[in-house]
PDB file of C-alpha atoms in Angstrom:
ATOM      1  CA  MET V   1       9.287  11.575  -6.163  1.00 54.00           C
ATOM      2  CA  THR V   2      12.266   9.969  -5.122  1.00 69.00           C
ATOM      3  CA  PRO V   3      12.882   6.864  -2.365  1.00 79.00           C
ATOM      4  CA  THR V   4      14.919   6.867  -0.205  1.00 85.00           C
ATOM      5  CA  LEU V   5      16.540   3.890   1.716  1.00 91.00           C
ATOM      6  CA  ILE V   6      18.851   5.026   4.398  1.00 93.00           C
ATOM      7  CA  ILE V   7      21.980   2.654   5.733  1.00 95.00           C
ATOM      8  CA  THR V   8      23.072   3.347   8.347  1.00 95.00           C
ATOM      9  CA  ALA V   9      25.151   1.637  11.043  1.00 96.00           C
ATOM     10  CA  ARG V  10      23.121   3.404  13.200  1.00 96.00           C
ATOM     11  CA  ASP V  11      20.636   1.374  15.268  1.00 95.00           C
ATOM     12  CA  SER V  12      19.053   2.817  17.991  1.00 95.00           C
ATOM     13  CA  VAL V  13      15.247   3.838  17.490  1.00 94.00           C
ATOM     14  CA  ALA V  14      15.987   7.216  18.051  1.00 94.00           C
ATOM     15  CA  ASP V  15      18.194   7.377  14.913  1.00 94.00           C
ATOM     16  CA  LYS V  16      15.480   5.133  12.595  1.00 92.00           C
ATOM     17  CA  LYS V  17      12.437   7.964  14.456  1.00 90.00           C
ATOM     18  CA  THR V  18      14.446  10.835  12.902  1.00 90.00           C
ATOM     19  CA  GLY V  19      15.645   9.066   9.593  1.00 88.00           C
ATOM     20  CA  PHE V  20      11.838   8.169   9.173  1.00 85.00           C
ATOM     21  CA  GLN V  21      10.458  11.946  10.810  1.00 83.00           C
ATOM     22  CA  LYS V  22      13.180  12.944   8.010  1.00 82.00           C
ATOM     23  CA  GLY V  23      11.317  11.762   4.992  1.00 79.00           C
ATOM     24  CA  THR V  24      13.106   8.723   4.454  1.00 84.00           C
ATOM     25  CA  ASP V  25      11.187   5.327   3.134  1.00 85.00           C
ATOM     26  CA  ASP V  26      12.772   2.623   4.560  1.00 90.00           C
ATOM     27  CA  TYR V  27      15.623   2.450   6.673  1.00 93.00           C
ATOM     28  CA  MET V  28      18.485  -0.206   6.716  1.00 94.00           C
ATOM     29  CA  VAL V  29      21.080  -0.978   9.671  1.00 95.00           C
ATOM     30  CA  LYS V  30      24.758  -2.188   8.396  1.00 96.00           C
ATOM     31  CA  PRO V  31      25.106  -4.859   7.987  1.00 95.00           C
ATOM     32  CA  ILE V  32      23.232  -5.377   5.347  1.00 94.00           C
ATOM     33  CA  ASN V  33      22.192  -8.350   3.529  1.00 93.00           C
ATOM     34  CA  VAL V  34      22.464  -7.851  -0.300  1.00 92.00           C
ATOM     35  CA  ASN V  35      19.871  -9.733  -1.404  1.00 92.00           C
ATOM     36  CA  GLU V  36      17.720  -7.761   1.189  1.00 93.00           C
ATOM     37  CA  MET V  37      18.413  -3.957   0.265  1.00 92.00           C
ATOM     38  CA  ALA V  38      17.729  -5.406  -3.457  1.00 90.00           C
ATOM     39  CA  TRP V  39      14.033  -6.479  -2.966  1.00 88.00           C
ATOM     40  CA  ARG V  40      13.238  -3.282  -0.538  1.00 88.00           C
ATOM     41  CA  VAL V  41      14.882  -1.221  -3.325  1.00 88.00           C
ATOM     42  CA  GLU V  42      12.242  -2.985  -6.201  1.00 83.00           C
ATOM     43  CA  ALA V  43       8.864  -2.759  -3.533  1.00 83.00           C
ATOM     44  CA  LEU V  44      10.232   1.715  -2.975  1.00 82.00           C
ATOM     45  CA  LEU V  45      10.420   1.491  -7.121  1.00 79.00           C
ATOM     46  CA  ARG V  46       7.411  -0.747  -7.306  1.00 75.00           C
ATOM     47  CA  HIS V  47       5.166   1.980  -5.144  1.00 71.00           C
ATOM     48  CA  SER V  48       6.709   4.815  -6.472  1.00 71.00           C
ATOM     49  CA  GLN V  49       5.877   4.087  -9.570  1.00 66.00           C
ATOM     50  CA  ILE V  50       2.201   5.798  -9.921  1.00 63.00           C
ATOM     51  CA  GLY V  51       3.621   9.034  -8.769  1.00 61.00           C
ATOM     52  CA  VAL V  52       5.141   9.354 -11.793  1.00 60.00           C
ATOM     53  CA  GLN V  53       3.543   7.101 -14.410  1.00 67.00           C
ATOM     54  CA  HIS V  54      -0.062   7.936 -12.190  1.00 76.00           C
ATOM     55  CA  ARG V  55      -0.269   4.032 -13.139  1.00 79.00           C
ATOM     56  CA  ALA V  56       0.914   0.568 -11.541  1.00 79.00           C
ATOM     57  CA  GLN V  57       0.199  -2.453 -12.482  1.00 80.00           C
ATOM     58  CA  ILE V  58       0.378  -5.168  -9.237  1.00 78.00           C
ATOM     59  CA  GLY V  59      -0.757  -9.206 -11.308  1.00 77.00           C
ATOM     60  CA  ASN V  60      -3.358  -8.356 -13.112  1.00 82.00           C
ATOM     61  CA  THR V  61      -4.680  -5.672 -10.892  1.00 85.00           C
ATOM     62  CA  GLU V  62      -4.250  -1.466 -12.555  1.00 88.00           C
ATOM     63  CA  PHE V  63      -4.360   1.259 -10.876  1.00 89.00           C
ATOM     64  CA  ASP V  64      -4.930   4.058 -12.710  1.00 90.00           C
ATOM     65  CA  ALA V  65      -4.270   7.423 -10.503  1.00 86.00           C
ATOM     66  CA  ASP V  66      -5.601  10.045 -13.386  1.00 87.00           C
ATOM     67  CA  THR V  67      -9.094   8.196 -13.308  1.00 92.00           C
ATOM     68  CA  LEU V  68      -9.640   6.681  -9.452  1.00 92.00           C
ATOM     69  CA  SER V  69     -10.340   3.010 -10.759  1.00 93.00           C
ATOM     70  CA  VAL V  70      -8.947  -0.118 -10.718  1.00 92.00           C
ATOM     71  CA  ARG V  71      -9.064  -2.806 -13.266  1.00 91.00           C
ATOM     72  CA  THR V  72      -8.972  -5.994 -12.695  1.00 87.00           C
ATOM     73  CA  GLU V  73      -8.407  -8.982 -15.289  1.00 83.00           C
ATOM     74  CA  GLN V  74     -10.398 -12.409 -14.104  1.00 78.00           C
ATOM     75  CA  ALA V  75      -8.706 -15.773 -14.692  1.00 77.00           C
ATOM     76  CA  ASP V  76     -12.505 -16.507 -17.081  1.00 82.00           C
ATOM     77  CA  GLY V  77     -11.020 -13.346 -19.214  1.00 82.00           C
ATOM     78  CA  GLY V  78     -13.609 -11.126 -17.940  1.00 84.00           C
ATOM     79  CA  VAL V  79     -12.834  -7.735 -16.834  1.00 87.00           C
ATOM     80  CA  THR V  80     -14.103  -5.523 -13.424  1.00 86.00           C
ATOM     81  CA  GLU V  81     -13.182  -2.176 -13.611  1.00 90.00           C
ATOM     82  CA  VAL V  82     -14.400  -0.346 -10.543  1.00 92.00           C
ATOM     83  CA  GLN V  83     -14.291   4.042  -9.760  1.00 94.00           C
ATOM     84  CA  LEU V  84     -13.072   4.891  -6.604  1.00 94.00           C
ATOM     85  CA  LEU V  85     -12.909   7.990  -4.193  1.00 94.00           C
ATOM     86  CA  LEU V  86      -9.580   9.377  -3.643  1.00 91.00           C
ATOM     87  CA  LYS V  87      -8.905   8.081  -0.270  1.00 91.00           C
ATOM     88  CA  GLU V  88     -10.170   4.574  -1.289  1.00 93.00           C
ATOM     89  CA  PHE V  89      -8.207   4.498  -4.289  1.00 90.00           C
ATOM     90  CA  GLN V  90      -4.507   5.681  -1.890  1.00 88.00           C
ATOM     91  CA  LEU V  91      -5.617   2.880   0.663  1.00 90.00           C
ATOM     92  CA  LEU V  92      -6.129   0.306  -1.607  1.00 88.00           C
ATOM     93  CA  PHE V  93      -3.083   1.189  -3.134  1.00 85.00           C
ATOM     94  CA  LYS V  94      -1.287   1.268  -0.396  1.00 83.00           C
ATOM     95  CA  LEU V  95      -2.628  -2.137   1.388  1.00 83.00           C
ATOM     96  CA  ALA V  96      -2.708  -3.760  -2.310  1.00 81.00           C
ATOM     97  CA  SER V  97       1.220  -3.019  -3.222  1.00 77.00           C
ATOM     98  CA  SER V  98       2.882  -4.234  -0.105  1.00 73.00           C
ATOM     99  CA  PRO V  99       1.276  -7.856  -0.418  1.00 68.00           C
ATOM    100  CA  ASN V 100       2.133  -9.501   2.958  1.00 70.00           C
ATOM    101  CA  ARG V 101       2.742  -6.231   5.261  1.00 74.00           C
ATOM    102  CA  PHE V 102       0.055  -5.389   8.099  1.00 78.00           C
ATOM    103  CA  PHE V 103       0.147  -1.442   8.705  1.00 78.00           C
ATOM    104  CA  THR V 104      -1.025   0.137  11.794  1.00 82.00           C
ATOM    105  CA  ARG V 105      -4.125   2.412  12.267  1.00 84.00           C
ATOM    106  CA  TRP V 106      -1.399   4.625  12.926  1.00 83.00           C
ATOM    107  CA  GLN V 107       0.475   4.118   9.905  1.00 83.00           C
ATOM    108  CA  ILE V 108      -2.093   3.977   7.472  1.00 86.00           C
ATOM    109  CA  MET V 109      -4.177   7.122   9.047  1.00 87.00           C
ATOM    110  CA  GLU V 110      -0.520   9.479   8.872  1.00 83.00           C
ATOM    111  CA  ASP V 111       0.247   7.805   4.956  1.00 82.00           C
ATOM    112  CA  ILE V 112      -3.569   8.251   3.891  1.00 85.00           C
ATOM    113  CA  TRP V 113      -5.234  11.048   5.823  1.00 85.00           C
ATOM    114  CA  GLU V 114      -2.316  12.595   7.076  1.00 79.00           C
ATOM    115  CA  SER V 115      -3.552  12.631  10.873  1.00 78.00           C
ATOM    116  CA  ASP V 116      -2.508  11.319  14.057  1.00 73.00           C
ATOM    117  CA  GLY V 117      -4.299   8.672  14.296  1.00 68.00           C
ATOM    118  CA  SER V 118      -6.968   9.620  16.728  1.00 73.00           C
ATOM    119  CA  ASP V 119     -10.289   9.264  14.235  1.00 78.00           C
ATOM    120  CA  THR V 120      -9.875   5.396  13.448  1.00 77.00           C
ATOM    121  CA  HIS V 121     -13.665   5.480  12.524  1.00 88.00           C
ATOM    122  CA  THR V 122     -12.651   6.576   9.134  1.00 90.00           C
ATOM    123  CA  LEU V 123     -10.932   3.877   8.363  1.00 89.00           C
ATOM    124  CA  ASP V 124     -13.096   1.206   9.313  1.00 89.00           C
ATOM    125  CA  VAL V 125     -16.156   3.198   6.992  1.00 92.00           C
ATOM    126  CA  HIS V 126     -13.450   3.358   3.786  1.00 92.00           C
ATOM    127  CA  ILE V 127     -12.448  -0.295   4.692  1.00 89.00           C
ATOM    128  CA  SER V 128     -16.479  -1.074   4.934  1.00 90.00           C
ATOM    129  CA  ARG V 129     -16.588   0.732   1.745  1.00 92.00           C
ATOM    130  CA  LEU V 130     -14.113  -1.268   0.053  1.00 91.00           C
ATOM    131  CA  ARG V 131     -15.096  -4.573   0.373  1.00 88.00           C
ATOM    132  CA  GLU V 132     -18.546  -3.096  -0.191  1.00 89.00           C
ATOM    133  CA  ARG V 133     -17.079  -2.253  -4.178  1.00 89.00           C
ATOM    134  CA  PHE V 134     -15.782  -5.424  -4.453  1.00 84.00           C
ATOM    135  CA  ARG V 135     -17.815  -8.019  -3.056  1.00 82.00           C
ATOM    136  CA  GLY V 136     -18.667  -9.945  -6.575  1.00 75.00           C
ATOM    137  CA  ASN V 137     -14.641 -10.114  -7.235  1.00 70.00           C
ATOM    138  CA  PRO V 138     -13.583 -13.118  -6.581  1.00 63.00           C
ATOM    139  CA  ARG V 139      -9.842 -12.152  -6.353  1.00 61.00           C
ATOM    140  CA  PHE V 140     -11.290 -10.159  -3.070  1.00 65.00           C
ATOM    141  CA  ARG V 141     -12.301 -12.331  -0.473  1.00 57.00           C
ATOM    142  CA  ASN V 142     -12.697 -11.655   3.543  1.00 55.00           C
ATOM    143  CA  ARG V 143     -10.247 -13.295   5.578  1.00 52.00           C
ATOM    144  CA  ASP V 144     -11.989 -12.507   9.026  1.00 49.00           C
ATOM    145  CA  ASN V 145     -13.792  -9.241  10.600  1.00 46.00           C
ATOM    146  CA  SER V 146     -10.400  -7.266  10.767  1.00 48.00           C
ATOM    147  CA  ARG V 147      -8.784  -7.836   7.663  1.00 50.00           C
ATOM    148  CA  ALA V 148      -8.950  -9.165   3.820  1.00 46.00           C
ATOM    149  CA  TRP V 149      -6.970  -9.938   0.653  1.00 44.00           C
ATOM    150  CA  LEU V 150      -6.520  -9.383  -3.020  1.00 47.00           C
ATOM    151  CA  GLN V 151      -4.765 -11.893  -4.097  1.00 44.00           C
ATOM    152  CA  GLY V 152      -1.310 -11.625  -3.365  1.00 46.00           C
ATOM    153  CA  GLY V 153      -2.126  -7.723  -1.092  1.00 46.00           C
ATOM    154  CA  ALA V 154      -4.118  -7.274   2.573  1.00 42.00           C
ATOM    155  CA  VAL V 155      -6.948  -4.731   2.081  1.00 42.00           C
TER     156      VAL V 155
END
C-alpha cells in the first residue's frame, strides 16, 4: 500500500477530518516547510516498509511480519527474539515506528482493532502482555504506569 500525504490550503478541522476519513496518512497545510515535508515523507515510507517487505528495521530492532517476531540486537552483542501474537505485533510496531509521538487510546483502537475505542480494556491487556514479554530486555523500560519506551519509541 502506498502512503499518501495531502498538501493543501484547506486548513479547517472539517477539511482535515474529511482527508483522513478518505484515507490519507498525513495532512499538511500550505505554506509548508520543505524540511518538515521531507521528514513526514520519510516517516510515511518507514511505516509502509513493513507492508511491502514484511520486515522493518527500527534502530537495532527488526520486525518480521511473516513470523510475528521481534529481534533485538543487544549492546553486548547478544540477540533477543520474541514471538508475538498478531495484535501485539501490530501494536508494538505502530508505537515503535513513531518515536516521540503519543497516540490516543481511540487512535490505537481504531488503527489496530478497527474499533470505535469504546472498550479500551483490550488495549490495557495487550500493553501488559508486551511489558511482560520484554521485561528482561534492557532496551525496554517502563517510565510510569501509563507508558513505557523501547529505546527511541513509545510502547
